[in-house]
Short mmCIF file of C-alpha atoms in Angstrom, two decimals:
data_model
loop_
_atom_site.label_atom_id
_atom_site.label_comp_id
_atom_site.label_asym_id
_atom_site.label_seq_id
_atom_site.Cartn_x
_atom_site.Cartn_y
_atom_site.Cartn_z
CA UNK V 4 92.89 3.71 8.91
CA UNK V 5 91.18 3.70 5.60
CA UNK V 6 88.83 1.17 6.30
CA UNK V 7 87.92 2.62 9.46
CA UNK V 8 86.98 5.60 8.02
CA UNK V 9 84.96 4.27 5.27
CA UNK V 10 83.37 2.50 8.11
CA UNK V 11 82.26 5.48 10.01
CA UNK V 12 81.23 7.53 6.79
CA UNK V 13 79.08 4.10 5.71
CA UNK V 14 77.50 3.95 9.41
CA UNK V 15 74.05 5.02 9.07
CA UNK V 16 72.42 7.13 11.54
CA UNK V 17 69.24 6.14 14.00
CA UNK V 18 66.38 8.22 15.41
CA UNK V 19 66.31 7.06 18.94
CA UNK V 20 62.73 5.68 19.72
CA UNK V 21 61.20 4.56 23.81
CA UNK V 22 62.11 1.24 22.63
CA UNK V 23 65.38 1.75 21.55
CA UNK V 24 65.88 3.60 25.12
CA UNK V 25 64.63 0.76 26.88
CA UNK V 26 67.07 -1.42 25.04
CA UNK V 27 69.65 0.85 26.17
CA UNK V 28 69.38 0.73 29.28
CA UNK V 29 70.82 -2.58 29.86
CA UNK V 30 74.23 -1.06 29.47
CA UNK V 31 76.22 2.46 29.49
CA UNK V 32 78.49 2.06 27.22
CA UNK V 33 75.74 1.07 24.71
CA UNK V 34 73.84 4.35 26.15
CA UNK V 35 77.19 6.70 25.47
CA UNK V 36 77.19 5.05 21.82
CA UNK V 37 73.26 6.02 21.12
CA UNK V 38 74.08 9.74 22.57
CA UNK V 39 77.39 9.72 20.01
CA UNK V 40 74.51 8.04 17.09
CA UNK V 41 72.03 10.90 17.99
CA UNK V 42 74.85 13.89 17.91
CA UNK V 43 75.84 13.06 14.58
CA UNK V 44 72.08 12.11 12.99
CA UNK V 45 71.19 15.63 14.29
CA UNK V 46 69.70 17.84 10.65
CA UNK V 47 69.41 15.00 8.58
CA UNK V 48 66.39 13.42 7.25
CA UNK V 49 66.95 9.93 6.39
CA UNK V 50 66.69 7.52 9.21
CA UNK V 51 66.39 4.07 10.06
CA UNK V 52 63.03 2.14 10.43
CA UNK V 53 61.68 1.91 13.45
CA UNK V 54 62.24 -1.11 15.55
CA UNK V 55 58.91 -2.66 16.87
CA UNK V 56 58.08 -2.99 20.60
CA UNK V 57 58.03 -6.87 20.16
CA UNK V 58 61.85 -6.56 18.93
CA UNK V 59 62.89 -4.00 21.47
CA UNK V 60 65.05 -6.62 23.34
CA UNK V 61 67.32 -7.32 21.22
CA UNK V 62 70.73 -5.01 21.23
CA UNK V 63 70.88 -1.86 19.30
CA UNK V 64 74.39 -2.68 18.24
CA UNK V 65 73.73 -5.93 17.15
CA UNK V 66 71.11 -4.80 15.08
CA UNK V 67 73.41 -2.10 13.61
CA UNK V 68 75.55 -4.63 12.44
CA UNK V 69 73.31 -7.66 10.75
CA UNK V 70 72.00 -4.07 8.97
CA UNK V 71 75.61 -3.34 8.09
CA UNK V 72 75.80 -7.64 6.50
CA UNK V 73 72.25 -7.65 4.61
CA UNK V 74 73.06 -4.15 3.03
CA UNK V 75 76.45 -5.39 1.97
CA UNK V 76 74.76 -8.77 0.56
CA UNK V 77 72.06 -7.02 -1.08
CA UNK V 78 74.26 -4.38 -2.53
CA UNK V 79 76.19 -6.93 -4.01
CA UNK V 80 73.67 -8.86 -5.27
CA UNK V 81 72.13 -6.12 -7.11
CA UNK V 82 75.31 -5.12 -8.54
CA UNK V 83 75.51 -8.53 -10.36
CA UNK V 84 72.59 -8.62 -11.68
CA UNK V 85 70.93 -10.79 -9.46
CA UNK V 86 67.68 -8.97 -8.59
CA UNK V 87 65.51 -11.66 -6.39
CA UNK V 88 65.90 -11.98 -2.32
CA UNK V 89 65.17 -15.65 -2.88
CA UNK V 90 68.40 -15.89 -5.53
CA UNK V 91 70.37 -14.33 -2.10
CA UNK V 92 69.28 -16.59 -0.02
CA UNK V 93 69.89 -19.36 -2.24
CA UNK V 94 73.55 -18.09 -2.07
CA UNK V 95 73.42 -17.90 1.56
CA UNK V 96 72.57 -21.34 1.60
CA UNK V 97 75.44 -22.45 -0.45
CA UNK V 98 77.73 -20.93 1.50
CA UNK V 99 76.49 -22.03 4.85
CA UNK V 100 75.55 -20.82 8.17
CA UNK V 101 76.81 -17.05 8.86
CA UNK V 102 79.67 -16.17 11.12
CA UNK V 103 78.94 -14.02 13.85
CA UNK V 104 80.90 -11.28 14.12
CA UNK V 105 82.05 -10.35 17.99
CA UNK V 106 80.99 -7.07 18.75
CA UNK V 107 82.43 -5.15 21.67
CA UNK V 108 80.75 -2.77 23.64
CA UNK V 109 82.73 0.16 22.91
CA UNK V 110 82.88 3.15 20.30
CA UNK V 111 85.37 1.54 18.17
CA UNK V 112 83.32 -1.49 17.41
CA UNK V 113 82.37 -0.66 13.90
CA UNK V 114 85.65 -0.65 13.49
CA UNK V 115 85.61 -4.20 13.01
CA UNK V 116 82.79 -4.57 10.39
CA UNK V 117 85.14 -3.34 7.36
CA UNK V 118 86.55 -6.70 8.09
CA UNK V 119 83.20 -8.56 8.01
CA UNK V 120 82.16 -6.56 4.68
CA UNK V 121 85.55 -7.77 2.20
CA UNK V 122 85.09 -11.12 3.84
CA UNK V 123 81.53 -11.39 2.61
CA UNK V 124 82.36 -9.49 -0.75
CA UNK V 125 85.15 -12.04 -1.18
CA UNK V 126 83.13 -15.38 -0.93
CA UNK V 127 80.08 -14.02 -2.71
CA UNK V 128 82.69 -13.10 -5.66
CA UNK V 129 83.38 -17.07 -5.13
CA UNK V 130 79.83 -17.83 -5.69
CA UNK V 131 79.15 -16.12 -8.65
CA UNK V 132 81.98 -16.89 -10.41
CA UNK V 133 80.46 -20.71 -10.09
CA UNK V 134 77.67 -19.44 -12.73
CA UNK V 135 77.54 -20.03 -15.88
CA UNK V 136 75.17 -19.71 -18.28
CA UNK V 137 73.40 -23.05 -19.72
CA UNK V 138 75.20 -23.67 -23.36
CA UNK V 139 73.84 -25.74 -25.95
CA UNK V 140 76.42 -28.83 -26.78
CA UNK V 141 78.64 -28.76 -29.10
CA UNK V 142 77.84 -31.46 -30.95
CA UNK V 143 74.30 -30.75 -32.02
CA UNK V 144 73.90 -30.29 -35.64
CA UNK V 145 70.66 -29.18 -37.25
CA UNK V 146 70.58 -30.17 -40.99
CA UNK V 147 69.84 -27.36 -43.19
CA UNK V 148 68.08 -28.44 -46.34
CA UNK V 149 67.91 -25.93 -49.22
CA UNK V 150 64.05 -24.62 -49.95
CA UNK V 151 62.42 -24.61 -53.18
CA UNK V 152 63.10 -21.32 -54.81
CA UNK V 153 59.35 -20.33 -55.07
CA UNK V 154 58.93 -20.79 -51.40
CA UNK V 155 61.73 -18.46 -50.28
CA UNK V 156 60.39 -15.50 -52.72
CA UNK V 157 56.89 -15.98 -51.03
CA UNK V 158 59.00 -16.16 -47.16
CA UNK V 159 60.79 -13.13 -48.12
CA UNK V 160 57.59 -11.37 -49.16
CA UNK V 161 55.49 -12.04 -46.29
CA UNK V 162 58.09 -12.93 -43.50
CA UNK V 163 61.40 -11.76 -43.93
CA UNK V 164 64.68 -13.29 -43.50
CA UNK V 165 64.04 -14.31 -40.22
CA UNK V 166 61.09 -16.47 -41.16
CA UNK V 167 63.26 -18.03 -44.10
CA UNK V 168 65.83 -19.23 -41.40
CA UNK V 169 63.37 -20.68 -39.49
CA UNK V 170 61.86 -22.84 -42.26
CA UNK V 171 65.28 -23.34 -42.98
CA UNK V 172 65.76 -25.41 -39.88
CA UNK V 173 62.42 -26.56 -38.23
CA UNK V 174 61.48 -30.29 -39.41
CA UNK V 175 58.67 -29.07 -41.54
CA UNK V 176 56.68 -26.07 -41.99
CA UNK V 177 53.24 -25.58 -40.54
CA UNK V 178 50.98 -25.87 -42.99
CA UNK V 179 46.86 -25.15 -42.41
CA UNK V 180 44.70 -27.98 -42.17
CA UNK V 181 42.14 -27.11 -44.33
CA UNK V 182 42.47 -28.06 -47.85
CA UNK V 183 41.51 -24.82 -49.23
CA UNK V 184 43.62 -22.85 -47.69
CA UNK V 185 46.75 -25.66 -48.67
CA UNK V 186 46.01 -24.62 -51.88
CA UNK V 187 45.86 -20.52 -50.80
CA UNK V 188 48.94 -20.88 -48.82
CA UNK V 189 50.95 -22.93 -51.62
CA UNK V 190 49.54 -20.46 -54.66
CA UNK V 191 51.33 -17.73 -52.55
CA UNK V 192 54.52 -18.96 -52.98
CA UNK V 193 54.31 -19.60 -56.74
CA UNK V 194 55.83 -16.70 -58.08
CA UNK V 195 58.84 -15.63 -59.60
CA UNK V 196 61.19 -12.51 -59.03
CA UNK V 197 61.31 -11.64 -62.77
CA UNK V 198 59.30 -9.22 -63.78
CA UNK V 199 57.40 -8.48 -60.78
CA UNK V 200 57.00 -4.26 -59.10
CA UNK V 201 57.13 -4.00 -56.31
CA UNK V 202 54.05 -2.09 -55.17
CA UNK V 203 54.89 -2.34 -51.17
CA UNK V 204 57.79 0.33 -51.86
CA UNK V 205 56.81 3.20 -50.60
CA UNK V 206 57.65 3.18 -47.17
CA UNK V 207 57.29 6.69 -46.44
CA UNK V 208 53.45 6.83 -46.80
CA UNK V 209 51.66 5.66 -43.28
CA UNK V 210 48.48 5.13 -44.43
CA UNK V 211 49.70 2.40 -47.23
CA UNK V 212 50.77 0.04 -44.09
CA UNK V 213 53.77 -1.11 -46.93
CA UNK V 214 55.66 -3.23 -44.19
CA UNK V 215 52.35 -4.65 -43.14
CA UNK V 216 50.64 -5.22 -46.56
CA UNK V 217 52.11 -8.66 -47.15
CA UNK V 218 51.33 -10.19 -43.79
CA UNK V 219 47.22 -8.80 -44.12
CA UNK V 220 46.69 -9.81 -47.54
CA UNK V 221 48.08 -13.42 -46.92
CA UNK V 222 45.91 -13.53 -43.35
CA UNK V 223 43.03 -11.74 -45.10
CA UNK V 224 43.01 -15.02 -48.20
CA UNK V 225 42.53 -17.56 -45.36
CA UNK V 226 39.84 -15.02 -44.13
CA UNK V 227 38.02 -15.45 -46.51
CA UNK V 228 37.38 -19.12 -47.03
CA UNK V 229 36.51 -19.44 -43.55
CA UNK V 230 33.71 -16.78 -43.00
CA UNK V 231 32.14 -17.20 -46.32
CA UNK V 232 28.52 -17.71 -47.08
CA UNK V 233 26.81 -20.86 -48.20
CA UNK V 234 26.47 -21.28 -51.83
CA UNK V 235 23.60 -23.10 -52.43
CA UNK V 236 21.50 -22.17 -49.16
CA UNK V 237 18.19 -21.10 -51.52
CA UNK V 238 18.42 -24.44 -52.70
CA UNK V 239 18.66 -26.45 -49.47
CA UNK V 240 16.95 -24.15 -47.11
CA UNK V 241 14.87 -21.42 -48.07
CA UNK V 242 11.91 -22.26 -49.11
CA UNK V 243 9.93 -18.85 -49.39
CA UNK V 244 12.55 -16.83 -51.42
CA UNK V 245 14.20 -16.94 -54.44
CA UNK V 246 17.28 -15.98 -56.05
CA UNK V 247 15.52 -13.64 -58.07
CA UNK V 248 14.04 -11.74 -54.91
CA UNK V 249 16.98 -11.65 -53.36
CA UNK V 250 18.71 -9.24 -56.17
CA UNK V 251 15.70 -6.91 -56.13
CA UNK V 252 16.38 -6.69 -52.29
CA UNK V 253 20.21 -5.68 -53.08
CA UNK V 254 19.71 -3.72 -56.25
CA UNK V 255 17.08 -1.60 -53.87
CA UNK V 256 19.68 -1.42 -51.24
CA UNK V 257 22.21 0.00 -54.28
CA UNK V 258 19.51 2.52 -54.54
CA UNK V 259 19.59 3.39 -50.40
CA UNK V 260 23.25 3.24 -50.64
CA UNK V 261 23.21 5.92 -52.66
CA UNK V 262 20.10 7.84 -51.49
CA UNK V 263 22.78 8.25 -47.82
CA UNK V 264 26.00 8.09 -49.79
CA UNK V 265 27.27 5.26 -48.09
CA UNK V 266 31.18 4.10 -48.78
CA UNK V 267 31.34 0.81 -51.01
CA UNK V 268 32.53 -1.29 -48.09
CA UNK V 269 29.02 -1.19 -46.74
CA UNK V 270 27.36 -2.38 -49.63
CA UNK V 271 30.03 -4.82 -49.70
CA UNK V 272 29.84 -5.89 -46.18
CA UNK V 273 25.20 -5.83 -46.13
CA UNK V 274 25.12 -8.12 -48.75
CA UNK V 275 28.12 -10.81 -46.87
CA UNK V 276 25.59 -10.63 -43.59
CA UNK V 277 22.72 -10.55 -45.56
CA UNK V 278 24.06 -14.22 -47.37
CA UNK V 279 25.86 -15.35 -44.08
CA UNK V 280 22.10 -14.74 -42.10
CA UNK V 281 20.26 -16.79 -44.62
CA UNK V 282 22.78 -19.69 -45.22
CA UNK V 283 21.68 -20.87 -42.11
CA UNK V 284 17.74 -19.26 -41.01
CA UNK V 285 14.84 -19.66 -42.69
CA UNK V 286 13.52 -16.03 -43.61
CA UNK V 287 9.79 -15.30 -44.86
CA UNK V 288 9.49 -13.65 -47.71
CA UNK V 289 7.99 -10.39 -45.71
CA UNK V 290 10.77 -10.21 -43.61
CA UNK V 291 13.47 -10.41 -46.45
CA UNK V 292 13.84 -5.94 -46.03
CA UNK V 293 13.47 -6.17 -42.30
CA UNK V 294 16.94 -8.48 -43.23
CA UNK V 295 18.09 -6.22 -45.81
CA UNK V 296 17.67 -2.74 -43.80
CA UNK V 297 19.22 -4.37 -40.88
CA UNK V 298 21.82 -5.61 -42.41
CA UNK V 299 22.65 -2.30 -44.10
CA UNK V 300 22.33 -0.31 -41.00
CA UNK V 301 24.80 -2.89 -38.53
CA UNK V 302 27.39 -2.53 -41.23
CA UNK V 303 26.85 1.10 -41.52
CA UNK V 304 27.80 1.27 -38.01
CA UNK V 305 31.10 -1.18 -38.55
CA UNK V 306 32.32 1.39 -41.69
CA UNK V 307 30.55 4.70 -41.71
CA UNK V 308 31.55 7.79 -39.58
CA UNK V 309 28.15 9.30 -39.09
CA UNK V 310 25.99 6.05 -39.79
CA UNK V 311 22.38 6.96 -40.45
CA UNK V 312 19.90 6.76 -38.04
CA UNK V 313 17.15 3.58 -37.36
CA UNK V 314 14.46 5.89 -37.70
CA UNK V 315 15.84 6.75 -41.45
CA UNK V 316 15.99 3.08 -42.42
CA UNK V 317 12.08 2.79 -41.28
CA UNK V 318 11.32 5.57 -42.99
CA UNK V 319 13.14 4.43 -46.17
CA UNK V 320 10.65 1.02 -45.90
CA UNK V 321 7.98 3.84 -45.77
CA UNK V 322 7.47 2.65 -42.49
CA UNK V 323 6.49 -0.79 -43.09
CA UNK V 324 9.02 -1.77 -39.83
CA UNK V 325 8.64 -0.05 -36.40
CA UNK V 326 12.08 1.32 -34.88
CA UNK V 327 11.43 -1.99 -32.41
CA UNK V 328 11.30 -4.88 -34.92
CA UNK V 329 14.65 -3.39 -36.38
CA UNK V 330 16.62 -3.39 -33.17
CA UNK V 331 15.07 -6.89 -32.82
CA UNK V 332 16.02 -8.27 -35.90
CA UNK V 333 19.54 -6.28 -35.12
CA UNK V 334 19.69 -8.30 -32.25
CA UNK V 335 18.74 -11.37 -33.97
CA UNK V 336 21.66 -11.09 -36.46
CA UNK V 337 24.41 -9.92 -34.26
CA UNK V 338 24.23 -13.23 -32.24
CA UNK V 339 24.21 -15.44 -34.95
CA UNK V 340 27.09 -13.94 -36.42
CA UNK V 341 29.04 -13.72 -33.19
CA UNK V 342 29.93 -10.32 -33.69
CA UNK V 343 31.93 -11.65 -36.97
CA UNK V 344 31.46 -7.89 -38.61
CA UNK V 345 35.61 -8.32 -39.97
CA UNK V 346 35.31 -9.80 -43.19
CA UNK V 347 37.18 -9.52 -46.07
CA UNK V 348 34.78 -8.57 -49.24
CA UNK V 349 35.27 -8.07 -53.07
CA UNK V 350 36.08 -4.51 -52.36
CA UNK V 351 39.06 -5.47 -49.91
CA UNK V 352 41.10 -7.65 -52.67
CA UNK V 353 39.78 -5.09 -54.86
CA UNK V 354 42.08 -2.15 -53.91
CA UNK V 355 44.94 -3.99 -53.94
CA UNK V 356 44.68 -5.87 -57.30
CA UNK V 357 44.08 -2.07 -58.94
CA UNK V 358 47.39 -1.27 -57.50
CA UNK V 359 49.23 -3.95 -59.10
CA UNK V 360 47.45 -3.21 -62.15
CA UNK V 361 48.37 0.11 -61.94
CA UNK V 362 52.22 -0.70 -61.68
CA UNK V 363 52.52 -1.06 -65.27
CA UNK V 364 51.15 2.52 -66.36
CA UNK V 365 53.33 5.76 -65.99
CA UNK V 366 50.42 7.25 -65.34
CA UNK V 367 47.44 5.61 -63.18
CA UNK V 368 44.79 4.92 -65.45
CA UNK V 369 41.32 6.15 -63.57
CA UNK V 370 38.83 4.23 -66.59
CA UNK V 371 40.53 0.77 -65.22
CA UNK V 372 39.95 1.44 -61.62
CA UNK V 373 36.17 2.64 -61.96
CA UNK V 374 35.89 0.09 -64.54
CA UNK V 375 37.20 -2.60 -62.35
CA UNK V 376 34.75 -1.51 -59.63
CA UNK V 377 31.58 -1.36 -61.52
CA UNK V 378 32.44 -5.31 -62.88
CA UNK V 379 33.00 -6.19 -59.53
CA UNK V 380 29.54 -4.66 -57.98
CA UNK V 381 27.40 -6.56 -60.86
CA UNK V 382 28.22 -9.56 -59.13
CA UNK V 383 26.54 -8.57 -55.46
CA UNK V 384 23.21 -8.58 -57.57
CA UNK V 385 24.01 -12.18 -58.63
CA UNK V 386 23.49 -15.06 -56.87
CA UNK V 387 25.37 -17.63 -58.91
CA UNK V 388 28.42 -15.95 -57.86
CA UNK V 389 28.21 -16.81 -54.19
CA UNK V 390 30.32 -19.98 -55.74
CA UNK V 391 33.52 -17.58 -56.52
CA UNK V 392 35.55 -16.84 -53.73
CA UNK V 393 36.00 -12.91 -53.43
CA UNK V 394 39.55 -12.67 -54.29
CA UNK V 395 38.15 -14.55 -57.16
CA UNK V 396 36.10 -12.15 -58.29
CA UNK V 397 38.18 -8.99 -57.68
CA UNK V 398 41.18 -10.48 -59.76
CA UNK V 399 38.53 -11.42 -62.43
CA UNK V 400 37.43 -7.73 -62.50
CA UNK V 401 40.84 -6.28 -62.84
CA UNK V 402 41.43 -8.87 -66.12
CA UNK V 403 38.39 -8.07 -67.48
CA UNK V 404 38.51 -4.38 -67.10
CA UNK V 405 42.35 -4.38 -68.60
CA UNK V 406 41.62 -6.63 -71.39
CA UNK V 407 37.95 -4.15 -72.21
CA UNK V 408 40.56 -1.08 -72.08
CA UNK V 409 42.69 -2.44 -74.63
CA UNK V 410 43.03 -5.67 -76.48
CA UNK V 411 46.21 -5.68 -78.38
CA UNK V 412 48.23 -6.50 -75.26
CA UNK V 413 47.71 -9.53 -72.52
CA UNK V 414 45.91 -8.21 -69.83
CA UNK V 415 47.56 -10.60 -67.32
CA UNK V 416 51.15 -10.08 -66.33
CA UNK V 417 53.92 -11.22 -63.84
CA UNK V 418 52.98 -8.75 -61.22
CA UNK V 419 49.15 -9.73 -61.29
CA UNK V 420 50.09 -13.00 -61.36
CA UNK V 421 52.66 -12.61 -57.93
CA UNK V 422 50.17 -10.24 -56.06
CA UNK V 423 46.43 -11.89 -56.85
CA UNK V 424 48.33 -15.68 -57.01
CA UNK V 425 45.80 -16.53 -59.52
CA UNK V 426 47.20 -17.86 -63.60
CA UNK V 427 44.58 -16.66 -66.01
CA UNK V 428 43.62 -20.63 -66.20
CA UNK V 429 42.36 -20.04 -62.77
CA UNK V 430 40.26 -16.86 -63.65
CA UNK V 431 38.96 -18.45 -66.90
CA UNK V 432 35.07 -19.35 -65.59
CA UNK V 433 34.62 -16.57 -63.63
CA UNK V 434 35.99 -13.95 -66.17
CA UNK V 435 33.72 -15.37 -68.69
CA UNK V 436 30.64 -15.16 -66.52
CA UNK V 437 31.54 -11.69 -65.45
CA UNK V 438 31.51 -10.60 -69.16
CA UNK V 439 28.28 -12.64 -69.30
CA UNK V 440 27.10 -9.55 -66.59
CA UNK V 441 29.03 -6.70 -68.40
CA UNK V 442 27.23 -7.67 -71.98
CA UNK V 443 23.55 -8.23 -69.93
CA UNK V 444 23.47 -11.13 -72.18
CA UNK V 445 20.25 -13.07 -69.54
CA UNK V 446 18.41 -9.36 -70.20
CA UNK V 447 18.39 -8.83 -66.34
CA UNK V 448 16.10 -5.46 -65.25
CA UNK V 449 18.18 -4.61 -62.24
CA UNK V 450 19.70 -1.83 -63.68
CA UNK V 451 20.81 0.07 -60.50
CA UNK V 452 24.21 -0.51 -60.61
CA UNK V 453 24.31 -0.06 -64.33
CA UNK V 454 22.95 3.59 -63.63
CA UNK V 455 25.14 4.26 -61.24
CA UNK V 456 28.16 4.17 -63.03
CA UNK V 457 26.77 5.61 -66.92
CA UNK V 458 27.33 8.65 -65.27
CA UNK V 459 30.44 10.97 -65.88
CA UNK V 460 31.90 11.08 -62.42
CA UNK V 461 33.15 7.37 -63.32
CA UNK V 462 33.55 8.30 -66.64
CA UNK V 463 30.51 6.34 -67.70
CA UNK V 464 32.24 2.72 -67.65
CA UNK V 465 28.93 0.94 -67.58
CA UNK V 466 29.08 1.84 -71.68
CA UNK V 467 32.23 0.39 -72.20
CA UNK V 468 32.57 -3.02 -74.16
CA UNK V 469 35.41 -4.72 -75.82
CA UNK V 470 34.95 -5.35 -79.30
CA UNK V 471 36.71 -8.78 -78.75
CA UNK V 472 35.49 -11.37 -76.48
CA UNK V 473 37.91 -12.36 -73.67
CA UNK V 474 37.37 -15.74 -74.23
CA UNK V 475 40.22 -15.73 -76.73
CA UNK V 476 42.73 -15.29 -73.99
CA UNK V 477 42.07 -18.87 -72.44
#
């Protein structure tokens, strides 16, 4: 009696259609069932789909009851996790053909489907309980060899345990293919725990990205080797400038710079495209500002909130470029560069070798960073220093600066050492042509960066000289 009456509460109901009539007609008791099905669907809202007319032959009951078997299968199904109609079927498969179930032609028929349900339930339980998920054998054994100490410092820093594992037990590390950035990729993992802050703690400030930092500084050094500029294009290509024109172009755009009071990351970022354009197009000497004002205003648009207009950069030319040769030459540089505008700079590594520096002050020292910056911006004018890399340049900067702030102690230190992954071997040409720039020992006239920074908002840096030379260091 139980079953029975979980059969008649499970039984849905059916909104009698024509076709379902028709179908109905073939027999009474069939007819007296539908009027007993209509009775008791009578103020409720769910219903049945209706049948088609090119399915209205087949029996009413019978299609009650392979309802009443697909439900049941489906149900099941779902209930184990097995989601797919196709994963069913495969399981109807397995078990074989379906038995039909005898139905009579009387009220009490669904009284036999409880019976047709458990059976169903009982040899899909069967099936399932065949599955098993694929296990790896036993008898595989990966062998773990122990890294170099070094290397699982620089994992830890820039890929967590996780990564360390991995190493752990793949054959052999991926390492880049590129020679240069072998040697970027093996200078990262060089350092030693002793000694070294950690300047990635501060987890609570969003706008330091201190989980991140690791993983973009270490993407952002392989960055940088492959979207650099030529270093010796004036010698192998142009033919109608000169290195000397060149840094009257940037020392003007110094001046523009800071006619609009543009952020240091577009000065940065002109001069890359302006180097990147010419490495590999000839330029005429009277379209070197077209370049340079083009340059300036396509990566005022990449880092500037409200980037000045094209009509201002004409009119800082004093017209000597219409609005249309601008866009043109905007154009023109755009699709060489492929749209390339993310490049990492001086001023990029720049921020982030300050910060180590700073680690070893109680208080942040503001005469190292401006310091740092104005070394750092003499170089743009330069165009001998297209042969440093800029991470090169940045950590030279820092040294300098540190060692022109104060000579009695070494300006390099474990932390510098871990975040830049220079030695001070490695810094010892370019420091000592940067001091070359800070001293003006070649008498250069380009003296707009050196005005920039003689005044007292950065604490007048540009009149700061060590009374020692840093060459003493190396």
């Amino acid at each position: 009696m139980k079953n029975t009456n979980a059969a008649r509460v499970e039984e849905p109901t059916v909104r009698i259609t024509r076709a379902r009539a028709k179908a109905f007609a073939t027999s009474a008791e069939g007819l007296a069932s539908s009027k007993s099905l209509v009775k008791q669907g009578q103020g409720q809202k769910r219903a049945l789909p209706a049948i088609s007319k090119h399915g209205a032959s087949a029996s009413l009951v019978s299609t009650i009851g392979l309802q009443h078997k697909r439900r049941a299968v489906l149900k099941d199904v779902t209930n184990s996790n097995v989601d797919s109609t196709d994963d069913a079927s495969q399981l109807q498969a397995r078990r074989g053909p379906a038995k039909k179930v005898k139905v009579a032609s009387n009220p009490s028929v669904a009284e036999d489907f409880p019976m047709a349900q458990d059976d169903i339930k009982a040899k899909l339980a069967e099936e399932l309980s065949k599955i098993r998920v694929a296990e790896p054998p036993e008898k595989l054994q990966v062998k773990e060899e122990p890294l170099p100490q070094s290397m699982c410092h620089a994992l830890r820093q820039h890929g967590g345990a996780d990564l360390i594992q991995h190493s752990i037990k793949s054959p052999e590390l991926q390492r880049p293919q590129n020679k240069e950035e072998y040697m970027v990729c093996e200078r990262l993992g060089s350092s030693n725990d002793l000694d070294i802050v950690d300047i990635d703690a501060n987890f609570k400030d969003p706008l330091a990205c201190s989980l991140y930092a690791p993983d973009i500084y270490s993407n952002i050094r392989l960055t940088e080797i492959e979207r650099r500029p030529s270093t010796n294009y004036m010698e192998n290509l142009q033919q109608d400038i000169t290195p000397s024109m060149r840094g009257i172009l940037i020392d003007w755009l110094v001046e523009v710079s800071e006619e609009y009071k543009l952020v240091p990351d577009t000065l940065y970022l002109t001069v890359n495209l302006i180097d990147r354009f010419l490495s590999q197009n000839f330029v005429e000497k009277q379209r070197l500002q077209l370049l340079g004002v083009t340059c300036m205003l396509i990566a005022s648009k990449y880092e500037e909130i409200v980037a000045p207009r094209v009509e201002e950069f004409c009119l800082i030319t004093d017209n000597t470029y219409s609005r249309e040769e601008v866009l043109e030459m905007e154009s023109e540089v755009l699709n060489f560069l492929h749209f390339q505008l993310s490049v990492p700079t001086t001023k990029t590594f720049l921020r982030r070798f300050v910060q180590a520096a700073q680690a070893c002050y109680k208080v942040p020292c503001v005469e190292l960073e401006f310091l740092a910056n104005y070394l750092a911006e003499l170089t743009i004018v330069e165009y001998g220093f297209l042969k440093f890399l800029p991470s090169v340049i940045a950590a030279s900067a820092v040294l300098l600066a540190r060692w022109t702030l104060n000579q009695s102690d070494h300006p390099w230190n474990p932390t510098l050492e871990h975040y830049t992954s220079y030695k001070t071997s490695e810094l010892h040409t370019s420091v000592i042509a940067l001091e070359d720039l800070q001293l003006n020992t070649k008498g250069c006239c380009l003296n707009a960066i050196r005005e920039k920074y003689r005044h007292q908002k950065f604490k007048s840096v540009a009149t700061l000289i060590s009374a020692q030379k840093v060459g003493s260091l190396f």
